[in-house]
Amino acid sequence: MGRDGEWSTGGMEPVPMGSSLGRGGVAGCLWNGCLAVLVLALLAVSGVWVWLSLAPRHWEHEARDQMEKQMAETRARLADSAADGVLLGTEIDRDVHTAPMAGPAHVRRQSGTVTVTALLAGFGPGLMGQTQTTGCYRFRVVPPRVTAARISDGACGGRAPAAHRRPAEVADDVAAEARATLDKGGLDAVRTAEVWRTPGIDVVRMQFPKGRLIVTVRLLNRTGASSTAPCYAFRVRQDPPSATAQRLAPSHCD
């Protein structure tokens, strides 16, 4: 005991006792942010888990939406081509193959009806790449009317690719398109016509003698090989209007 009845602690500071508010207690951990870090980490892990659970469904939904959009656009292209009452094979090649496809298209003509069956594809984002979905669609064309319906995937699966059309048939379609374009817009319209951008038609050269247009092309097969592709020349004349096709020796396409 010190003077005047005061107790001496020998120079030691008082230490709180009997309370969790001391240093190293639960409240101290909270005060230092430990518990807050643990909560944030738990929330982050939960958020990633929820995202991984929901994202694939969203990606699949996007892929299906794109596939259905491709179906609608393909139907519209076929309807435009059939508006004049005729749907040529070259028009089908452009209209259908413009859409992303997971397999070859099959074309069947019966009386005045053209049926095109195709396995279309849609794509969306993905974790390690793209998410893809496919659907089998049947386009029924009775010019100028076109209907489209999704059918069983089995109708598109397990079928051998349809045989490529004979070159003479393709050449007839090209000549028919060239003549129709000539009637509508003249030689300049034929020169820039979509028919020359048809899949399987490889333009080698275009020549422009006075009042005429000569287009030399290779008609590629399904493999895209050009070494064995037949060579054709399409001659379009302004006056009198005409469009003809002639098969040439392969050397003319070298």
GROMACS .gro file of C-alpha atoms in nm:
model
  254
    1MET     CA    1   0.000   0.000   0.000
    2GLY     CA    2   0.138   0.343  -0.089
    3ARG     CA    3   0.097   0.659   0.073
    4ASP     CA    4  -0.245   0.796   0.156
    5GLY     CA    5  -0.396   0.446   0.133
    6GLU     CA    6  -0.337   0.403  -0.242
    7TRP     CA    7  -0.253   0.061  -0.380
    8SER     CA    8   0.052   0.028  -0.601
    9THR     CA    9   0.057  -0.203  -0.906
   10GLY     CA   10   0.429  -0.203  -0.927
   11GLY     CA   11   0.431  -0.017  -1.259
   12MET     CA   12   0.202  -0.270  -1.445
   13GLU     CA   13  -0.094  -0.149  -1.653
   14PRO     CA   14  -0.445  -0.280  -1.572
   15VAL     CA   15  -0.558  -0.579  -1.784
   16PRO     CA   16  -0.931  -0.618  -1.860
   17MET     CA   17  -1.053  -0.958  -1.750
   18GLY     CA   18  -1.362  -1.168  -1.791
   19SER     CA   19  -1.465  -1.014  -2.127
   20SER     CA   20  -1.455  -1.129  -2.491
   21LEU     CA   21  -1.390  -0.769  -2.589
   22GLY     CA   22  -1.022  -0.816  -2.518
   23ARG     CA   23  -0.759  -0.846  -2.783
   24GLY     CA   24  -0.780  -1.182  -2.962
   25GLY     CA   25  -1.150  -1.230  -2.881
   26VAL     CA   26  -1.438  -1.276  -3.124
   27ALA     CA   27  -1.519  -0.907  -3.133
   28GLY     CA   28  -1.153  -0.836  -3.196
   29CYS     CA   29  -1.161  -1.065  -3.500
   30LEU     CA   30  -1.472  -0.887  -3.626
   31TRP     CA   31  -1.308  -0.555  -3.559
   32ASN     CA   32  -1.004  -0.656  -3.764
   33GLY     CA   33  -1.217  -0.768  -4.060
   34CYS     CA   34  -1.159  -1.145  -4.036
   35LEU     CA   35  -1.524  -1.238  -4.031
   36ALA     CA   36  -1.602  -0.988  -4.309
   37VAL     CA   37  -1.342  -1.156  -4.533
   38LEU     CA   38  -1.490  -1.497  -4.465
   39VAL     CA   39  -1.840  -1.376  -4.551
   40LEU     CA   40  -1.722  -1.214  -4.874
   41ALA     CA   41  -1.539  -1.532  -4.975
   42LEU     CA   42  -1.852  -1.738  -4.907
   43LEU     CA   43  -2.063  -1.500  -5.114
   44ALA     CA   44  -1.812  -1.515  -5.400
   45VAL     CA   45  -1.809  -1.894  -5.402
   46SER     CA   46  -2.190  -1.902  -5.390
   47GLY     CA   47  -2.211  -1.653  -5.678
   48VAL     CA   48  -1.975  -1.859  -5.895
   49TRP     CA   49  -2.173  -2.176  -5.819
   50VAL     CA   50  -2.502  -2.008  -5.912
   51TRP     CA   51  -2.349  -1.867  -6.233
   52LEU     CA   52  -2.211  -2.206  -6.335
   53SER     CA   53  -2.554  -2.357  -6.273
   54LEU     CA   54  -2.752  -2.100  -6.474
   55ALA     CA   55  -2.512  -1.993  -6.751
   56PRO     CA   56  -2.527  -2.315  -6.960
   57ARG     CA   57  -2.907  -2.291  -6.975
   58HIS     CA   58  -2.882  -1.930  -7.089
   59TRP     CA   59  -2.625  -2.023  -7.355
   60GLU     CA   60  -2.843  -2.307  -7.483
   61HIS     CA   61  -3.138  -2.067  -7.499
   62GLU     CA   62  -2.932  -1.824  -7.707
   63ALA     CA   63  -2.825  -2.106  -7.942
   64ARG     CA   64  -3.188  -2.217  -7.988
   65ASP     CA   65  -3.296  -1.859  -8.058
   66GLN     CA   66  -3.029  -1.827  -8.325
   67MET     CA   67  -3.129  -2.159  -8.482
   68GLU     CA   68  -3.494  -2.052  -8.500
   69LYS     CA   69  -3.386  -1.718  -8.648
   70GLN     CA   70  -3.191  -1.905  -8.916
   71MET     CA   71  -3.499  -2.113  -8.992
   72ALA     CA   72  -3.714  -1.801  -9.035
   73GLU     CA   73  -3.455  -1.631  -9.257
   74THR     CA   74  -3.416  -1.944  -9.471
   75ARG     CA   75  -3.792  -1.961  -9.519
   76ALA     CA   76  -3.797  -1.593  -9.621
   77ARG     CA   77  -3.516  -1.645  -9.873
   78LEU     CA   78  -3.693  -1.942 -10.028
   79ALA     CA   79  -4.017  -1.742 -10.047
   80ASP     CA   80  -3.837  -1.459 -10.229
   81SER     CA   81  -3.686  -1.702 -10.478
   82ALA     CA   82  -4.019  -1.876 -10.538
   83ALA     CA   83  -4.211  -1.549 -10.580
   84ASP     CA   84  -4.187  -1.575 -10.961
   85GLY     CA   85  -4.348  -1.919 -10.953
   86VAL     CA   86  -4.026  -2.117 -11.009
   87LEU     CA   87  -3.768  -2.240 -10.758
   88LEU     CA   88  -3.442  -2.342 -10.925
   89GLY     CA   89  -3.180  -2.567 -10.772
   90THR     CA   90  -2.922  -2.289 -10.777
   91GLU     CA   91  -3.161  -2.070 -10.579
   92ILE     CA   92  -3.206  -2.346 -10.321
   93ASP     CA   93  -2.828  -2.384 -10.293
   94ARG     CA   94  -2.793  -2.017 -10.204
   95ASP     CA   95  -3.103  -1.987  -9.987
   96VAL     CA   96  -3.039  -2.290  -9.768
   97HIS     CA   97  -2.662  -2.301  -9.750
   98THR     CA   98  -2.646  -1.939  -9.638
   99ALA     CA   99  -2.764  -2.061  -9.295
  100PRO     CA  100  -2.525  -2.245  -9.059
  101MET     CA  101  -2.586  -2.614  -9.127
  102ALA     CA  102  -2.485  -2.927  -8.939
  103GLY     CA  103  -2.544  -3.153  -9.238
  104PRO     CA  104  -2.629  -3.159  -9.609
  105ALA     CA  105  -2.968  -3.047  -9.734
  106HIS     CA  106  -3.195  -3.293  -9.911
  107VAL     CA  107  -3.418  -3.175 -10.195
  108ARG     CA  108  -3.713  -3.366 -10.336
  109ARG     CA  109  -3.939  -3.254 -10.618
  110GLN     CA  110  -4.278  -3.409 -10.665
  111SER     CA  111  -4.535  -3.265 -10.901
  112GLY     CA  112  -4.533  -2.892 -10.823
  113THR     CA  113  -4.399  -2.928 -10.469
  114VAL     CA  114  -4.037  -2.886 -10.365
  115THR     CA  115  -3.940  -3.025 -10.023
  116VAL     CA  116  -3.612  -2.921  -9.866
  117THR     CA  117  -3.499  -3.097  -9.548
  118ALA     CA  118  -3.201  -2.953  -9.363
  119LEU     CA  119  -3.032  -2.985  -9.025
  120LEU     CA  120  -2.975  -2.627  -8.911
  121ALA     CA  121  -2.744  -2.520  -8.634
  122GLY     CA  122  -2.746  -2.241  -8.379
  123PHE     CA  123  -2.455  -2.117  -8.171
  124GLY     CA  124  -2.419  -1.937  -7.839
  125PRO     CA  125  -2.136  -1.851  -7.599
  126GLY     CA  126  -1.979  -2.120  -7.384
  127LEU     CA  127  -1.730  -2.174  -7.104
  128MET     CA  128  -1.466  -2.354  -7.312
  129GLY     CA  129  -1.596  -2.261  -7.657
  130GLN     CA  130  -1.928  -2.225  -7.835
  131THR     CA  131  -2.255  -2.386  -7.731
  132GLN     CA  132  -2.422  -2.554  -8.029
  133THR     CA  133  -2.771  -2.685  -8.083
  134THR     CA  134  -2.923  -2.841  -8.394
  135GLY     CA  135  -3.271  -2.896  -8.531
  136CYS     CA  136  -3.415  -3.072  -8.834
  137TYR     CA  137  -3.645  -2.853  -9.046
  138ARG     CA  138  -3.861  -2.926  -9.346
  139PHE     CA  139  -3.939  -2.648  -9.592
  140ARG     CA  140  -4.229  -2.724  -9.823
  141VAL     CA  141  -4.246  -2.500 -10.128
  142VAL     CA  142  -4.545  -2.474 -10.357
  143PRO     CA  143  -4.444  -2.157 -10.543
  144PRO     CA  144  -4.490  -1.890 -10.433
  145ARG     CA  145  -4.595  -2.027 -10.091
  146VAL     CA  146  -4.341  -2.164  -9.844
  147THR     CA  147  -4.408  -2.333  -9.510
  148ALA     CA  148  -4.155  -2.450  -9.254
  149ALA     CA  149  -4.180  -2.692  -8.963
  150ARG     CA  150  -3.940  -2.855  -8.720
  151ILE     CA  151  -3.952  -3.231  -8.747
  152SER     CA  152  -3.789  -3.524  -8.571
  153ASP     CA  153  -3.409  -3.510  -8.576
  154GLY     CA  154  -3.421  -3.866  -8.706
  155ALA     CA  155  -3.543  -3.730  -9.038
  156CYS     CA  156  -3.206  -3.557  -9.082
  157GLY     CA  157  -2.980  -3.808  -8.911
  158GLY     CA  158  -2.832  -4.127  -9.045
  159ARG     CA  159  -2.894  -4.038  -9.408
  160ALA     CA  160  -2.628  -4.041  -9.675
  161PRO     CA  161  -2.575  -3.705  -9.845
  162ALA     CA  162  -2.792  -3.665 -10.151
  163ALA     CA  163  -2.605  -3.718 -10.476
  164HIS     CA  164  -2.478  -3.399 -10.629
  165ARG     CA  165  -2.688  -3.282 -10.919
  166ARG     CA  166  -2.565  -3.354 -11.267
  167PRO     CA  167  -2.356  -3.068 -11.408
  168ALA     CA  168  -2.593  -3.032 -11.703
  169GLU     CA  169  -2.883  -2.967 -11.463
  170VAL     CA  170  -2.684  -2.703 -11.274
  171ALA     CA  171  -2.583  -2.541 -11.605
  172ASP     CA  172  -2.947  -2.526 -11.715
  173ASP     CA  173  -3.039  -2.349 -11.390
  174VAL     CA  174  -2.754  -2.100 -11.428
  175ALA     CA  175  -2.860  -2.020 -11.785
  176ALA     CA  176  -3.223  -1.979 -11.671
  177GLU     CA  177  -3.123  -1.739 -11.393
  178ALA     CA  178  -2.898  -1.542 -11.628
  179ARG     CA  179  -3.179  -1.505 -11.882
  180ALA     CA  180  -3.428  -1.392 -11.616
  181THR     CA  181  -3.180  -1.138 -11.484
  182LEU     CA  182  -3.109  -1.016 -11.838
  183ASP     CA  183  -3.477  -0.952 -11.895
  184LYS     CA  184  -3.499  -0.747 -11.575
  185GLY     CA  185  -3.176  -0.547 -11.578
  186GLY     CA  186  -2.965  -0.606 -11.886
  187LEU     CA  187  -2.604  -0.724 -11.916
  188ASP     CA  188  -2.478  -0.517 -11.622
  189ALA     CA  189  -2.727  -0.689 -11.392
  190VAL     CA  190  -2.616  -1.032 -11.519
  191ARG     CA  191  -2.251  -0.946 -11.456
  192THR     CA  192  -2.320  -0.884 -11.085
  193ALA     CA  193  -2.598  -1.141 -11.045
  194GLU     CA  194  -2.614  -1.364 -10.737
  195VAL     CA  195  -2.607  -1.676 -10.952
  196TRP     CA  196  -2.228  -1.645 -10.982
  197ARG     CA  197  -2.201  -1.662 -10.602
  198THR     CA  198  -2.391  -1.989 -10.579
  199PRO     CA  199  -2.208  -2.254 -10.370
  200GLY     CA  200  -2.034  -2.494 -10.609
  201ILE     CA  201  -1.990  -2.239 -10.889
  202ASP     CA  202  -1.630  -2.125 -10.926
  203VAL     CA  203  -1.599  -1.833 -11.168
  204VAL     CA  204  -1.275  -1.856 -11.364
  205ARG     CA  205  -1.313  -1.545 -11.581
  206MET     CA  206  -1.559  -1.294 -11.721
  207GLN     CA  207  -1.525  -1.145 -12.069
  208PHE     CA  208  -1.715  -0.849 -12.209
  209PRO     CA  209  -1.728  -0.848 -12.590
  210LYS     CA  210  -1.952  -0.573 -12.725
  211GLY     CA  211  -2.314  -0.649 -12.643
  212ARG     CA  212  -2.225  -0.983 -12.484
  213LEU     CA  213  -2.106  -1.142 -12.162
  214ILE     CA  214  -1.907  -1.467 -12.147
  215VAL     CA  215  -1.861  -1.628 -11.805
  216THR     CA  216  -1.635  -1.934 -11.773
  217VAL     CA  217  -1.688  -2.140 -11.459
  218ARG     CA  218  -1.606  -2.467 -11.289
  219LEU     CA  219  -1.899  -2.661 -11.144
  220LEU     CA  220  -1.756  -2.807 -10.826
  221ASN     CA  221  -1.877  -3.131 -10.671
  222ARG     CA  222  -1.961  -3.176 -10.300
  223THR     CA  223  -1.595  -3.224 -10.210
  224GLY     CA  224  -1.508  -2.888 -10.363
  225ALA     CA  225  -1.237  -3.047 -10.580
  226SER     CA  226  -1.156  -2.834 -10.884
  227SER     CA  227  -0.925  -3.078 -11.062
  228THR     CA  228  -1.217  -3.290 -11.188
  229ALA     CA  229  -1.481  -3.016 -11.201
  230PRO     CA  230  -1.648  -2.978 -11.541
  231CYS     CA  231  -1.582  -2.653 -11.724
  232TYR     CA  232  -1.869  -2.450 -11.870
  233ALA     CA  233  -1.905  -2.124 -12.057
  234PHE     CA  234  -2.223  -1.917 -12.028
  235ARG     CA  235  -2.281  -1.676 -12.314
  236VAL     CA  236  -2.530  -1.397 -12.258
  237ARG     CA  237  -2.635  -1.170 -12.545
  238GLN     CA  238  -2.821  -0.844 -12.515
  239ASP     CA  239  -2.974  -0.834 -12.865
  240PRO     CA  240  -3.147  -1.058 -12.933
  241PRO     CA  241  -3.173  -1.155 -12.563
  242SER     CA  242  -3.033  -1.502 -12.495
  243ALA     CA  243  -2.839  -1.703 -12.236
  244THR     CA  244  -2.682  -2.036 -12.331
  245ALA     CA  245  -2.452  -2.288 -12.165
  246GLN     CA  246  -2.175  -2.489 -12.329
  247ARG     CA  247  -1.949  -2.752 -12.177
  248LEU     CA  248  -1.584  -2.699 -12.259
  249ALA     CA  249  -1.266  -2.902 -12.234
  250PRO     CA  250  -1.107  -2.881 -11.887
  251SER     CA  251  -0.814  -2.686 -12.031
  252HIS     CA  252  -1.041  -2.384 -12.085
  253CYS     CA  253  -1.071  -2.348 -11.707
  254ASP     CA  254  -0.697  -2.366 -11.638
   0.00000   0.00000   0.00000
